Amino acid sequence: MTPRKDLLDIASLSDEEITFILDNAVPFKDLFRRSVKKVPTLKGRTMLTLFYEPSTRTRSSFEVAASRLSADVTHFDVEASSIVKGESVIDTIDTLEAMRIDYVVVRHKQSGIPNLIARNTRTSVINAGDGWHAHPTQALLDAFTLRERWPDLAGRRILIVGDIQHSRVARSTSHICRRLGMQVAYLAPGSLMPRETPPEIKIFGNWSDAWDWTPDVVYLLRVQSERLTEPFFPSAAEYHRHYGLTDDRLRILDQRALPLMHPGPVNRGVEITDAGMNYSRSLINDQVENGIAVRMSVLYSLRPEPL
Amino acid sequence: MKRLYRNAQIASEDEPSLRRADVLVEADRILGVESQIGAVDEAEVIDCEGRILLPALFDLHVHAREPGQEHKENIASCAAAAIRGGFTGFLMMPDTRPAIDNGGVVQTVLESARSTAIGRGIYTSGAITKGRRGEELAGIAGMKKAGAVLLTDEDAPVANPQVLRRAMEYARDFAMPVASHGEVPELSARGSMHEGSVSYALGLQGMPALSEEIGIARDIRIAEFTGVHLHLHHVSTARGMQTIQRAKERGIHVTCEVTPHHLMFHHEHVGDFDTSFKTQPPLRTPEDNERLLEGLINGTFEALVTDHSPHTEFEKNQDFATAPFGITGLETALCSLYDRLIHPGRLGWHHLVRCLSASPRRLLGLPAVPIQRGGIADFVVFHPEASTRFDAATMRSKAINTPFLDQTLRGAVERVIHHGVELISA
């Protein structure tokens, strides 16, 4: 297997590459139980985070992952940089190129920005979320978390609930789950369901039908109210009643002993309740911890083009 | 000075098959088209064995970018690109900066056009509303007087139906077609490609076919009500086309056009966010490609248009949502249509002559330029066995935003004769 330069989405990874990244994350996670959590793997290399959209969690996760691999970490402060002065992404990349960065971790509100950057630089580009397009490290950490629960995922059913239309997490996580043999269903209000989804994905408009499908795990998405520019649903309260994980639905989850996942950060009272946050079978914290191990594995698997 | 084009294959809109003939030209006229013309005194003889002679092409939809965006294109570079592609005439769109919305700007662009080698072939449209803002009527009478031949707000369709109604009622008496780009802006707002499986996979805001379907239906109804000749720009959806077909059957005065790229490409070609496939209206589905090609063959479409939309390399090298809409087409149209549709036997030369030469001219009230005795010598010598490579070094347009960049297509434009003058010689 030739190491790839970039991680832009799940679709471009081979099955072999997915397995390689997930398998290698296991020993990286074991490292966290040791008092010294650091290995010298990427000593002398530099990773830069380039976040055009704020995200404390994902950025920190990448920074911790890189530090534990002994890479130097630096942050390109977008707010303070000339990007807000209208400098184009391409011009910024020329600057980074001149700095001889090895890995650049990019988040942007427009789909396809990491692809554009990757085409124009030697640096390894890691997509940390672009628009509604892809969030491959989230998908990999979700798959890793699911594999911890069930070593063989074939035939398992995952129900993804929420704003599918605007969710890069839904796109990437559903993709990797299907690649690992799982069955995937989406549950969303009609106004937040894309008109054309892959035919293998089941579509539900209400919880009752979704329960009948007997999912093995429920994955809630964050309702990105701040991004909703059109009247997709009447109110957060109505969304919660019809599509959220209410306490009644939480009881069904508990009765069936189903694990719960969420990419964070959550909107309490919208897609989830306080009780949901305390649910004993929640895997949300596992997702956070696994995120570091998986991102270490991703950094380890990529190779920038030589100078 | 006479020129004798020997052993050519003549294409016409009337016959599916090519006719083998010699063509004799003197000054700007065709003196004779005969199966064999004997020796002519003092005539230059051009052997056209294996070549096809086509009536010169006319493009009803060109963005020449002058005035205001000359970094992308100007009328001179646009004319050079046109000639290279076998066009000796085209109609300019009014979406310049400022917009072509009064007689003064019409006069300015036409003067600029007159200084090119195809000056007499270049026409301009004018805006329906001032600044194409959809609010106040543009100076329609003044534009007509200065030489505008069609009214359109192009990619900024008049959203307010009352404004469109008044504009059509007013324009009717100036005997100019009113053209519309069928779209409901609210339905396609912020979109950058066709809404479907690919927009889902790439996470891009989609532009539903519905937007065009409703836009076309609305504009046809208002045109019928006001009695104006409505021309629909670059139809991209099968259902939009079917609505036009039904309107024609009911006798409504409506005409329409389609681009080569909406016949050849679909949303899957966007691939990995390739902005050279970002167009407005967007590339639809393979099914739409098929239906639109049928519409071209069965005569639903009067015109094939390139919608030549030049942009700089820098502008196109942005993320997909930010990059501007549009691809160029004047230089590649003929070779690409030959390579992709005529050579494989899916489209006839007579369809091409009708839709890319004769019918668009007639739509503007201009005479067609068939290759016949006594006619104007306005034709193209095309070599189907040769090939053409399209690259930055050889293309005449200032822009290279074409899906055919760095590709080689079957066929080559060897000579372009306009009013008897060889603008391109082999």
XYZ file of C-alpha atoms in Angstrom:
733
model
C 0.000 0.000 0.000
C 1.522 3.310 -1.091
C 0.983 5.988 1.557
C -1.398 8.665 0.337
C -0.642 12.374 0.486
C -4.026 13.665 1.621
C -7.101 12.643 3.546
C -9.972 14.524 1.909
C -12.949 12.208 2.265
C -13.845 8.585 2.954
C -14.895 7.835 -0.622
C -11.322 8.099 -1.896
C -9.949 5.617 0.678
C -9.620 1.960 -0.246
C -10.970 -0.698 2.129
C -7.359 -1.574 2.856
C -6.550 2.006 3.839
C -9.579 2.244 6.123
C -8.544 -0.974 7.875
C -4.942 0.203 8.113
C -5.927 3.458 9.841
C -8.414 1.780 12.197
C -6.000 -1.060 13.112
C -3.107 1.299 13.811
C -5.263 3.474 16.052
C -5.463 0.581 18.551
C -1.817 0.714 19.729
C -1.972 4.526 19.704
C -4.932 4.381 22.066
C -3.069 1.902 24.316
C -0.416 4.586 24.650
C -2.901 6.829 26.494
C -2.889 4.439 29.466
C 0.846 4.962 29.954
C 2.332 7.770 32.002
C 4.425 8.895 29.021
C 1.902 9.246 26.192
C 4.357 10.301 23.530
C 6.174 8.491 20.707
C 8.860 10.021 18.471
C 7.195 8.979 15.193
C 6.817 12.449 13.653
C 9.727 14.194 15.353
C 10.947 17.089 13.238
C 7.724 17.367 11.287
C 5.318 20.285 11.495
C 1.552 20.241 11.501
C -0.416 23.409 10.993
C -4.100 23.868 11.736
C -5.913 26.193 9.355
C -9.424 26.697 10.659
C -11.637 29.105 8.757
C -14.529 28.006 10.954
C -14.164 27.947 14.718
C -13.937 24.505 16.326
C -12.252 24.065 19.658
C -12.812 20.321 19.863
C -11.581 19.116 16.515
C -8.640 21.493 16.511
C -7.553 20.450 20.025
C -7.947 16.805 19.105
C -5.597 17.218 16.140
C -3.139 19.228 18.215
C -3.042 16.613 20.996
C -2.681 13.853 18.393
C 0.243 15.609 16.704
C 1.940 16.366 20.031
C 1.745 12.728 21.071
C 3.539 11.862 17.825
C 6.198 14.483 18.667
C 5.321 16.715 15.726
C 5.590 20.466 16.104
C 2.207 22.103 16.086
C 1.329 25.559 14.947
C -1.888 27.391 14.305
C -2.595 29.770 11.476
C -4.819 32.311 13.126
C -7.445 32.934 10.507
C -9.257 35.717 12.323
C -6.060 37.715 12.673
C -4.699 36.845 9.269
C -5.163 38.451 5.922
C -7.870 35.941 4.993
C -10.442 38.260 6.467
C -8.953 40.965 4.275
C -10.002 39.013 1.228
C -6.818 37.093 0.515
C -7.708 34.038 -1.522
C -7.152 30.519 -0.256
C -4.671 29.933 -3.065
C -2.520 32.864 -1.964
C -2.542 31.600 1.619
C -1.405 28.212 0.416
C 1.553 29.749 -1.395
C 2.564 31.239 1.939
C 2.270 27.921 3.734
C 4.199 26.211 0.973
C 7.066 28.604 1.559
C 7.013 27.716 5.270
C 7.692 24.033 4.465
C 4.820 22.717 6.541
C 4.384 18.898 6.406
C 0.721 18.552 7.357
C -2.054 21.098 7.135
C -5.379 20.442 8.845
C -8.154 22.432 7.207
C -11.658 23.335 8.197
C -13.759 25.601 6.001
C -17.429 26.412 5.556
C -17.252 25.789 1.787
C -17.349 22.256 0.447
C -14.279 21.304 -1.558
C -11.762 23.769 -0.086
C -9.458 20.953 1.151
C -9.558 19.392 -2.337
C -8.599 22.755 -3.848
C -5.730 23.184 -1.389
C -4.524 19.615 -1.882
C -4.277 20.134 -5.636
C -2.072 23.169 -5.101
C 0.441 22.057 -2.478
C 3.004 19.390 -1.649
C 1.864 19.466 1.961
C -0.331 16.648 3.222
C -3.850 18.030 3.549
C -6.210 16.632 6.159
C -9.836 17.634 5.902
C -11.176 18.558 9.335
C -14.609 19.324 7.928
C -15.612 21.214 4.764
C -19.103 22.608 4.327
C -21.650 19.838 4.020
C -19.168 17.650 2.151
C -16.970 15.504 4.368
C -15.497 15.017 7.807
C -13.344 11.950 7.309
C -11.567 11.868 10.688
C -14.954 12.035 12.432
C -16.099 9.089 10.324
C -12.948 7.141 11.139
C -13.269 7.787 14.868
C -16.949 6.791 14.714
C -16.009 3.566 12.950
C -13.257 2.926 15.496
C -15.740 3.471 18.359
C -18.266 1.130 16.752
C -15.580 -1.518 16.200
C -14.695 -1.369 19.879
C -18.326 -2.228 20.603
C -18.698 -4.861 17.876
C -15.493 -6.238 16.336
C -17.500 -7.338 13.291
C -19.798 -4.592 12.097
C -21.309 -6.498 9.176
C -25.089 -6.428 9.297
C -25.286 -4.013 12.255
C -27.769 -1.169 11.853
C -27.027 2.487 12.532
C -29.779 5.097 12.652
C -28.503 8.643 11.988
C -30.933 11.311 13.175
C -31.083 15.017 12.504
C -30.155 17.632 9.929
C -28.877 15.302 7.214
C -28.987 17.974 4.504
C -26.357 20.203 6.062
C -24.289 17.488 7.728
C -20.832 16.469 6.574
C -20.801 14.039 9.524
C -23.868 12.228 8.180
C -22.292 11.940 4.735
C -18.903 10.673 5.906
C -20.034 8.474 8.783
C -22.800 6.831 6.736
C -20.240 6.194 4.016
C -17.704 4.469 6.260
C -20.430 2.451 8.013
C -21.618 1.097 4.651
C -18.036 0.308 3.670
C -17.727 -1.736 6.873
C -20.850 -3.717 6.029
C -23.348 -1.899 8.204
C -26.875 -0.945 7.231
C -27.603 2.760 7.471
C -30.839 4.689 7.914
C -31.467 8.425 8.062
C -34.214 10.010 10.133
C -34.930 13.692 9.531
C -37.733 16.151 8.901
C -38.501 16.143 5.166
C -37.133 19.666 4.854
C -33.709 18.567 6.133
C -33.512 15.336 4.134
C -31.558 15.587 0.854
C -33.739 14.799 -2.166
C -31.339 12.200 -3.494
C -29.410 9.997 -1.124
C -27.583 6.762 -1.972
C -30.227 4.081 -2.594
C -28.701 1.761 0.031
C -29.598 4.210 2.790
C -33.055 3.795 4.320
C -35.047 6.976 4.807
C -37.400 7.560 7.734
C -39.601 10.541 8.518
C -40.584 9.559 12.055
C -39.218 7.653 15.042
C -41.946 5.036 15.041
C -40.885 3.640 11.646
C -37.251 3.950 12.657
C -37.792 1.904 15.815
C -39.546 -0.781 13.748
C -36.357 -1.068 11.685
C -34.600 -2.178 14.923
C -31.385 -0.179 14.857
C -28.356 -1.393 16.835
C -27.081 2.120 17.538
C -28.547 5.625 17.378
C -26.377 8.502 16.169
C -27.707 11.995 16.848
C -26.527 14.976 14.810
C -26.205 18.485 16.108
C -28.949 20.797 14.854
C -26.904 23.626 13.405
C -29.474 26.342 14.051
C -26.858 28.999 13.363
C -26.497 27.744 9.785
C -30.169 27.424 8.990
C -31.059 30.353 6.783
C -34.456 29.115 5.692
C -37.536 27.987 7.611
C -36.689 24.284 7.757
C -38.811 23.629 10.867
C -41.144 25.813 12.946
C -39.242 25.891 16.228
C -36.576 24.137 18.283
C -39.297 22.929 20.643
C -41.267 21.334 17.824
C -38.105 19.791 16.429
C -37.363 18.318 19.827
C -40.867 16.852 20.189
C -40.912 15.197 16.785
C -37.276 14.409 15.977
C -35.258 14.871 19.174
C -34.268 12.178 21.656
C -36.991 12.956 24.202
C -37.020 11.231 27.577
C -39.655 8.812 26.256
C -37.427 7.866 23.337
C -34.467 7.615 25.686
C -36.429 5.004 27.646
C -36.889 2.927 24.504
C -33.162 3.236 23.837
C -32.469 2.072 27.378
C -34.963 -0.806 27.231
C -33.334 -2.044 24.053
C -29.858 -1.433 25.526
C -28.760 0.562 22.483
C -25.637 2.719 22.500
C -25.912 6.420 21.652
C -23.447 8.529 19.681
C -23.141 12.239 18.888
C -20.282 14.157 17.202
C -20.594 17.055 19.688
C -21.071 19.742 20.713
C -24.681 19.004 21.693
C -27.686 21.319 21.850
C -29.366 20.336 25.091
C -33.127 20.552 24.746
C -33.040 20.288 20.957
C -31.697 16.962 19.728
C -31.017 15.615 23.228
C -32.147 16.162 26.819
C -30.118 16.445 30.030
C -31.085 12.860 30.789
C -29.787 11.818 27.382
C -26.444 13.370 28.196
C -26.204 11.182 31.288
C -27.292 8.010 29.496
C -25.200 5.100 30.703
C -24.686 3.600 27.247
C -23.627 6.856 25.668
C -20.417 6.527 23.631
C -19.922 10.284 23.318
C -16.862 10.405 25.572
C -15.380 7.338 23.868
C -15.740 9.204 20.576
C -13.701 12.109 21.948
C -10.917 9.901 23.292
C -10.848 7.737 20.182
C -10.641 10.856 18.064
C -7.097 11.456 19.265
C -5.963 7.890 18.578
C -7.543 7.861 15.138
C -6.034 11.244 14.200
C -2.611 9.976 15.301
C -3.144 7.017 13.017
C -4.184 9.317 10.156
C -1.079 11.491 10.558
C 1.030 8.351 10.701
C -0.510 6.992 7.489
C 0.001 10.096 5.307
C 3.142 11.132 3.455
C 3.706 14.690 2.209
C 5.356 14.941 -1.197
C 9.130 15.328 -0.828
C 10.589 18.841 -1.135
C -9.866 37.452 -58.016
C -11.715 34.151 -58.036
C -11.284 31.083 -55.876
C -12.416 27.613 -56.785
C -12.999 25.193 -53.916
C -12.768 21.809 -55.605
C -14.089 18.381 -54.573
C -15.809 19.613 -51.427
C -18.666 18.037 -49.505
C -21.372 20.647 -49.033
C -23.530 20.648 -45.913
C -26.948 22.257 -45.889
C -29.884 22.399 -43.541
C -32.172 20.773 -46.103
C -30.443 17.478 -46.756
C -29.102 14.915 -44.309
C -26.412 13.870 -46.755
C -23.469 15.938 -47.900
C -23.381 16.934 -51.562
C -20.148 16.649 -53.486
C -19.495 19.847 -55.440
C -17.067 22.520 -56.562
C -17.705 26.051 -55.325
C -16.612 29.130 -57.227
C -16.255 32.397 -55.321
C -15.645 35.873 -56.682
C -15.482 38.928 -54.423
C -18.114 38.374 -51.726
C -20.383 36.129 -53.823
C -20.710 32.474 -54.652
C -20.767 32.340 -58.444
C -21.503 28.677 -58.771
C -22.006 25.410 -56.949
C -21.771 22.545 -59.434
C -20.901 18.887 -59.248
C -17.979 19.781 -61.462
C -16.788 23.194 -62.536
C -14.294 23.224 -65.385
C -11.080 25.232 -65.442
C -11.678 28.885 -64.550
C -9.297 31.563 -65.770
C -7.173 33.201 -63.115
C -8.888 31.354 -60.305
C -6.946 30.143 -57.303
C -7.818 26.457 -56.946
C -8.184 25.047 -53.447
C -8.400 21.292 -53.236
C -11.068 20.413 -50.708
C -10.917 16.649 -51.129
C -12.234 15.118 -47.911
C -13.281 18.530 -46.555
C -16.752 19.654 -45.581
C -18.025 23.113 -46.494
C -20.473 24.461 -43.936
C -22.430 27.703 -43.973
C -20.602 29.929 -41.476
C -21.773 29.521 -37.899
C -23.712 32.061 -35.839
C -23.818 32.040 -32.047
C -26.919 33.523 -30.487
C -25.457 33.646 -26.968
C -22.040 35.166 -26.268
C -20.622 36.995 -23.266
C -17.966 39.259 -24.772
C -17.363 41.000 -21.384
C -16.892 44.447 -22.947
C -17.289 46.963 -21.437
C -16.035 46.443 -17.917
C -14.536 42.977 -17.669
C -11.860 43.090 -20.310
C -9.537 41.046 -18.096
C -11.747 38.084 -18.991
C -12.408 38.898 -22.681
C -13.076 41.771 -25.009
C -14.924 42.035 -28.269
C -11.708 41.732 -30.318
C -10.513 38.557 -28.557
C -14.039 37.206 -28.644
C -14.237 37.796 -32.399
C -10.865 36.089 -32.864
C -12.102 33.092 -30.881
C -15.311 33.044 -32.908
C -13.474 33.021 -36.235
C -11.165 30.267 -35.037
C -14.270 28.207 -34.232
C -15.963 28.819 -37.592
C -18.359 31.585 -36.482
C -18.706 34.749 -38.544
C -21.369 36.272 -36.370
C -22.719 36.267 -32.857
C -25.100 37.995 -30.504
C -23.633 39.630 -27.397
C -25.346 39.459 -24.031
C -25.954 42.660 -22.051
C -24.467 41.533 -18.706
C -21.479 43.833 -19.013
C -20.318 46.454 -16.465
C -22.197 48.679 -16.902
C -25.012 46.648 -18.440
C -25.993 47.271 -22.039
C -29.214 49.004 -21.055
C -29.348 52.169 -23.157
C -28.687 53.338 -26.697
C -25.316 54.811 -25.798
C -23.825 51.542 -24.613
C -25.331 49.709 -27.590
C -23.611 52.179 -29.891
C -20.305 51.806 -28.044
C -20.187 48.019 -28.237
C -21.294 47.956 -31.855
C -18.563 50.438 -32.773
C -16.052 48.226 -31.030
C -17.412 45.238 -32.937
C -17.105 47.055 -36.293
C -13.324 47.179 -35.917
C -13.063 43.369 -35.943
C -12.831 41.194 -39.040
C -16.432 40.063 -38.568
C -17.774 43.477 -37.665
C -20.868 43.135 -39.804
C -21.684 39.811 -38.145
C -21.683 40.957 -34.537
C -24.968 42.011 -32.969
C -25.948 42.967 -29.484
C -28.878 42.391 -27.226
C -30.004 44.946 -24.684
C -31.213 44.595 -21.122
C -34.934 44.457 -20.331
C -34.503 46.449 -17.141
C -32.019 49.098 -16.043
C -28.857 47.513 -14.739
C -30.642 44.142 -15.125
C -32.058 44.804 -11.679
C -35.604 43.802 -12.581
C -37.121 47.100 -11.429
C -37.325 49.832 -14.074
C -37.502 49.333 -17.832
C -34.279 49.921 -19.732
C -34.151 52.420 -22.609
C -35.783 50.037 -25.082
C -36.572 52.490 -27.896
C -33.095 54.004 -27.729
C -31.434 50.598 -27.825
C -33.554 49.538 -30.791
C -32.614 52.696 -32.644
C -28.918 52.134 -31.897
C -29.111 48.606 -33.282
C -30.018 46.185 -30.477
C -31.879 43.151 -31.822
C -33.118 41.276 -28.741
C -33.971 42.078 -25.140
C -32.846 39.967 -22.204
C -31.794 40.268 -18.596
C -29.941 36.965 -19.150
C -28.867 35.288 -15.918
C -30.717 37.824 -13.757
C -34.247 36.866 -14.827
C -36.923 39.459 -14.145
C -38.317 38.100 -10.887
C -41.343 40.360 -10.563
C -44.015 39.116 -12.995
C -45.634 42.553 -13.163
C -42.355 44.121 -14.345
C -41.954 41.358 -16.924
C -45.527 41.826 -18.127
C -45.057 45.560 -18.621
C -41.704 45.035 -20.313
C -43.189 42.529 -22.748
C -46.177 44.748 -23.511
C -43.853 47.636 -24.179
C -41.257 45.661 -26.155
C -43.878 44.034 -28.398
C -44.294 47.174 -30.465
C -40.552 47.441 -31.051
C -40.584 44.051 -32.760
C -37.719 42.561 -30.770
C -37.814 39.117 -29.205
C -37.730 39.164 -25.429
C -35.469 36.425 -24.104
C -35.531 34.810 -20.724
C -33.412 32.464 -18.725
C -36.128 30.381 -17.082
C -35.422 30.350 -13.392
C -37.087 31.086 -10.099
C -34.171 32.706 -8.276
C -35.490 31.853 -4.806
C -35.468 28.136 -5.667
C -31.879 28.076 -6.871
C -30.413 30.719 -4.557
C -26.867 30.005 -3.378
C -26.799 26.805 -5.408
C -23.784 25.919 -7.477
C -24.801 22.725 -9.296
C -27.777 20.548 -10.183
C -29.579 19.251 -7.108
C -29.248 15.496 -7.142
C -27.033 12.596 -6.155
C -23.807 14.450 -6.949
C -24.729 17.609 -5.025
C -25.516 15.298 -2.101
C -22.154 13.529 -2.341
C -20.166 16.744 -2.688
C -22.179 18.573 -0.044
C -23.022 21.455 -2.367
C -26.213 23.485 -2.347
C -28.255 22.288 -5.288
C -30.213 24.093 -7.977
C -33.315 21.989 -8.538
C -34.652 21.335 -12.039
C -37.910 22.640 -10.592
C -36.518 26.186 -10.631
C -36.084 26.154 -14.410
C -39.316 24.244 -15.045
C -41.423 26.807 -13.192
C -39.471 29.759 -14.607
C -40.061 28.597 -18.188
C -43.753 27.907 -17.603
C -44.303 31.321 -16.013
C -42.496 33.258 -18.707
C -44.339 31.436 -21.498
C -47.664 32.264 -19.896
C -46.795 35.960 -19.624
C -45.529 35.963 -23.231
C -48.743 34.366 -24.437
C -50.757 36.922 -22.484
C -48.815 39.864 -23.904
C -48.299 38.475 -27.411
C -44.549 39.026 -27.482
C -42.050 36.675 -29.128
C -40.359 34.884 -26.206
C -36.994 33.234 -26.685
C -35.797 30.893 -23.941
C -32.093 30.859 -23.221
C -30.079 27.668 -22.714
C -32.721 25.149 -21.670
C -31.189 22.463 -19.450
C -34.094 20.330 -18.271
C -36.185 17.821 -20.208
C -39.352 19.027 -18.504
C -38.587 22.651 -19.308
C -38.210 21.627 -22.952
C -41.499 19.689 -22.885
C -43.286 22.784 -21.596
C -41.913 24.701 -24.587
C -43.013 21.959 -26.981
C -46.569 22.137 -25.669
C -46.574 25.939 -25.964
C -45.451 25.677 -29.577
C -48.217 23.184 -30.288
C -50.701 25.719 -28.949
C -49.311 28.301 -31.380
C -47.567 30.528 -28.844
C -44.661 32.465 -30.346
C -41.815 30.897 -28.420
C -38.355 29.825 -29.535
C -35.503 28.258 -27.577
C -31.870 27.324 -27.533
C -29.631 24.647 -26.030
C -25.862 24.553 -25.501
C -23.459 21.825 -26.619
C -22.444 21.240 -23.005
C -26.002 20.483 -21.942
C -26.036 17.781 -24.637
C -22.665 16.256 -23.764
C -22.101 16.651 -20.051
C -24.063 15.966 -16.880
C -23.669 16.515 -13.158
C -21.408 13.524 -12.630
C -18.774 15.273 -14.747
C -18.303 17.741 -11.878
C -16.359 14.868 -10.311
C -13.923 16.171 -7.715
C -15.228 19.771 -7.628
C -14.056 20.525 -11.194
C -15.047 24.163 -11.742
C -14.667 23.865 -15.516
C -18.034 22.079 -15.330
C -19.677 24.819 -13.283
C -22.270 26.435 -15.528
C -25.521 28.288 -15.231
C -27.932 26.624 -15.754
C -26.120 23.664 -14.235
C -25.318 20.423 -15.997
C -28.239 18.098 -15.285
C -28.563 14.325 -15.691
C -27.670 11.842 -18.466
C -31.429 11.510 -19.070
C -31.670 15.282 -19.697
C -28.745 15.026 -22.175
C -30.685 12.430 -24.166
C -34.003 14.292 -24.172
C -32.378 17.609 -25.145
C -30.548 15.940 -28.027
C -33.886 14.555 -29.230
C -35.270 18.078 -28.995
C -32.438 19.365 -31.138
C -33.041 16.695 -33.765
C -36.834 17.003 -33.838
C -36.685 20.771 -34.233
C -37.886 21.886 -30.800
C -34.713 23.930 -30.478
C -34.175 26.632 -33.063
C -30.627 27.280 -31.936
C -27.508 25.707 -30.586
C -25.613 28.351 -28.633
C -22.259 28.176 -26.899
C -23.074 30.549 -24.008
C -19.395 31.495 -24.323
C -18.616 32.710 -20.772
C -14.951 33.571 -20.309
C -13.380 33.794 -16.846
C -9.750 34.051 -15.773
C -7.819 31.041 -14.585
C -7.517 32.609 -11.145
C -11.267 33.140 -10.864
C -11.978 29.534 -11.788
C -9.269 28.183 -9.463
C -11.378 28.689 -6.351
C -13.642 26.374 -4.424
C -16.662 25.212 -6.391
C -19.247 27.381 -4.629
C -17.150 30.545 -4.974
C -15.877 30.107 -8.554
C -17.992 31.896 -11.180
C -20.444 30.083 -13.447
C -19.583 29.595 -17.093
C -17.424 27.894 -19.682
C -16.156 29.109 -23.008
C -17.426 27.587 -26.225
C -16.772 29.551 -29.413
C -13.555 27.760 -30.297
C -14.556 24.267 -29.219
C -18.215 24.091 -30.299
C -17.814 22.773 -33.823
C -15.073 20.232 -33.090
C -16.767 19.033 -29.922
C -20.140 18.612 -31.635
C -18.433 16.729 -34.445
C -16.320 14.592 -32.115
C -19.044 13.738 -29.607
C -22.262 13.700 -31.665
C -21.825 13.852 -35.440
C -18.942 11.408 -35.825
C -20.675 8.757 -33.684
C -23.774 9.208 -35.894
C -26.035 10.725 -33.259
C -26.510 14.091 -34.987
C -26.572 15.022 -38.677
C -24.727 17.833 -40.416
C -28.096 19.235 -41.503
C -29.141 19.573 -37.841
C -25.926 21.403 -37.107
C -26.310 23.769 -40.054
C -29.904 24.499 -39.111
C -29.256 25.154 -35.415
C -25.801 26.693 -35.465
C -26.071 28.751 -38.653
C -29.390 29.238 -40.444
C -32.058 29.231 -37.799
C -30.356 31.533 -35.246
C -29.834 34.114 -38.014
C -33.469 33.885 -39.061
C -34.539 34.251 -35.445
C -32.992 37.734 -35.484
C -34.477 38.511 -38.898
C -31.146 38.049 -40.684
C -30.717 36.065 -43.899
C -29.240 32.585 -43.632
C -26.034 31.942 -45.573
C -26.535 28.677 -47.459
C -23.806 27.641 -49.879
C -25.663 28.257 -53.123
C -25.217 30.107 -56.386
C -25.631 33.857 -55.929
C -25.335 33.640 -52.181
C -22.923 35.484 -49.924
C -19.624 33.603 -49.577
C -19.807 32.962 -45.851
C -18.645 29.442 -45.116
C -16.228 27.200 -43.267
C -13.897 24.542 -44.638
C -13.855 21.774 -42.048
C -11.523 18.800 -42.164
C -13.124 15.834 -40.414
C -10.018 13.622 -40.592
C -7.743 16.175 -38.947
C -7.787 16.949 -35.238
C -7.493 20.016 -33.036
C -5.816 20.360 -29.676
C -7.214 23.066 -27.400
C -4.593 24.590 -25.133
C -3.673 27.945 -23.627
C -0.971 28.582 -26.209
C -3.200 28.246 -29.252
C -6.641 29.371 -28.113
C -7.605 32.878 -29.179
C -9.988 33.705 -26.378
C -8.366 35.358 -23.372
C -9.941 32.625 -21.271
C -9.313 28.890 -21.100
C -12.190 27.806 -18.876
C -13.326 24.938 -21.058
C -13.744 21.253 -20.194
C -11.813 20.551 -23.411
C -8.637 22.276 -22.253
C -5.536 20.270 -23.189
C -7.659 17.785 -25.078
C -7.566 16.800 -28.713
C -10.848 16.544 -30.588
C -11.637 15.172 -34.012
C -11.917 17.708 -36.813
C -10.313 21.018 -37.638
C -11.515 24.366 -38.942
C -9.134 24.900 -41.881
C -10.583 27.970 -43.540
C -13.164 30.571 -42.662
C -14.544 32.667 -45.511
C -16.568 35.755 -44.593
C -18.036 37.928 -47.346
C -15.565 36.293 -49.681
C -12.516 37.049 -47.540
C -10.506 34.163 -46.142
C -10.144 35.055 -42.462
C -8.395 31.769 -41.759
C -6.451 30.016 -44.493
C -4.942 26.564 -44.292
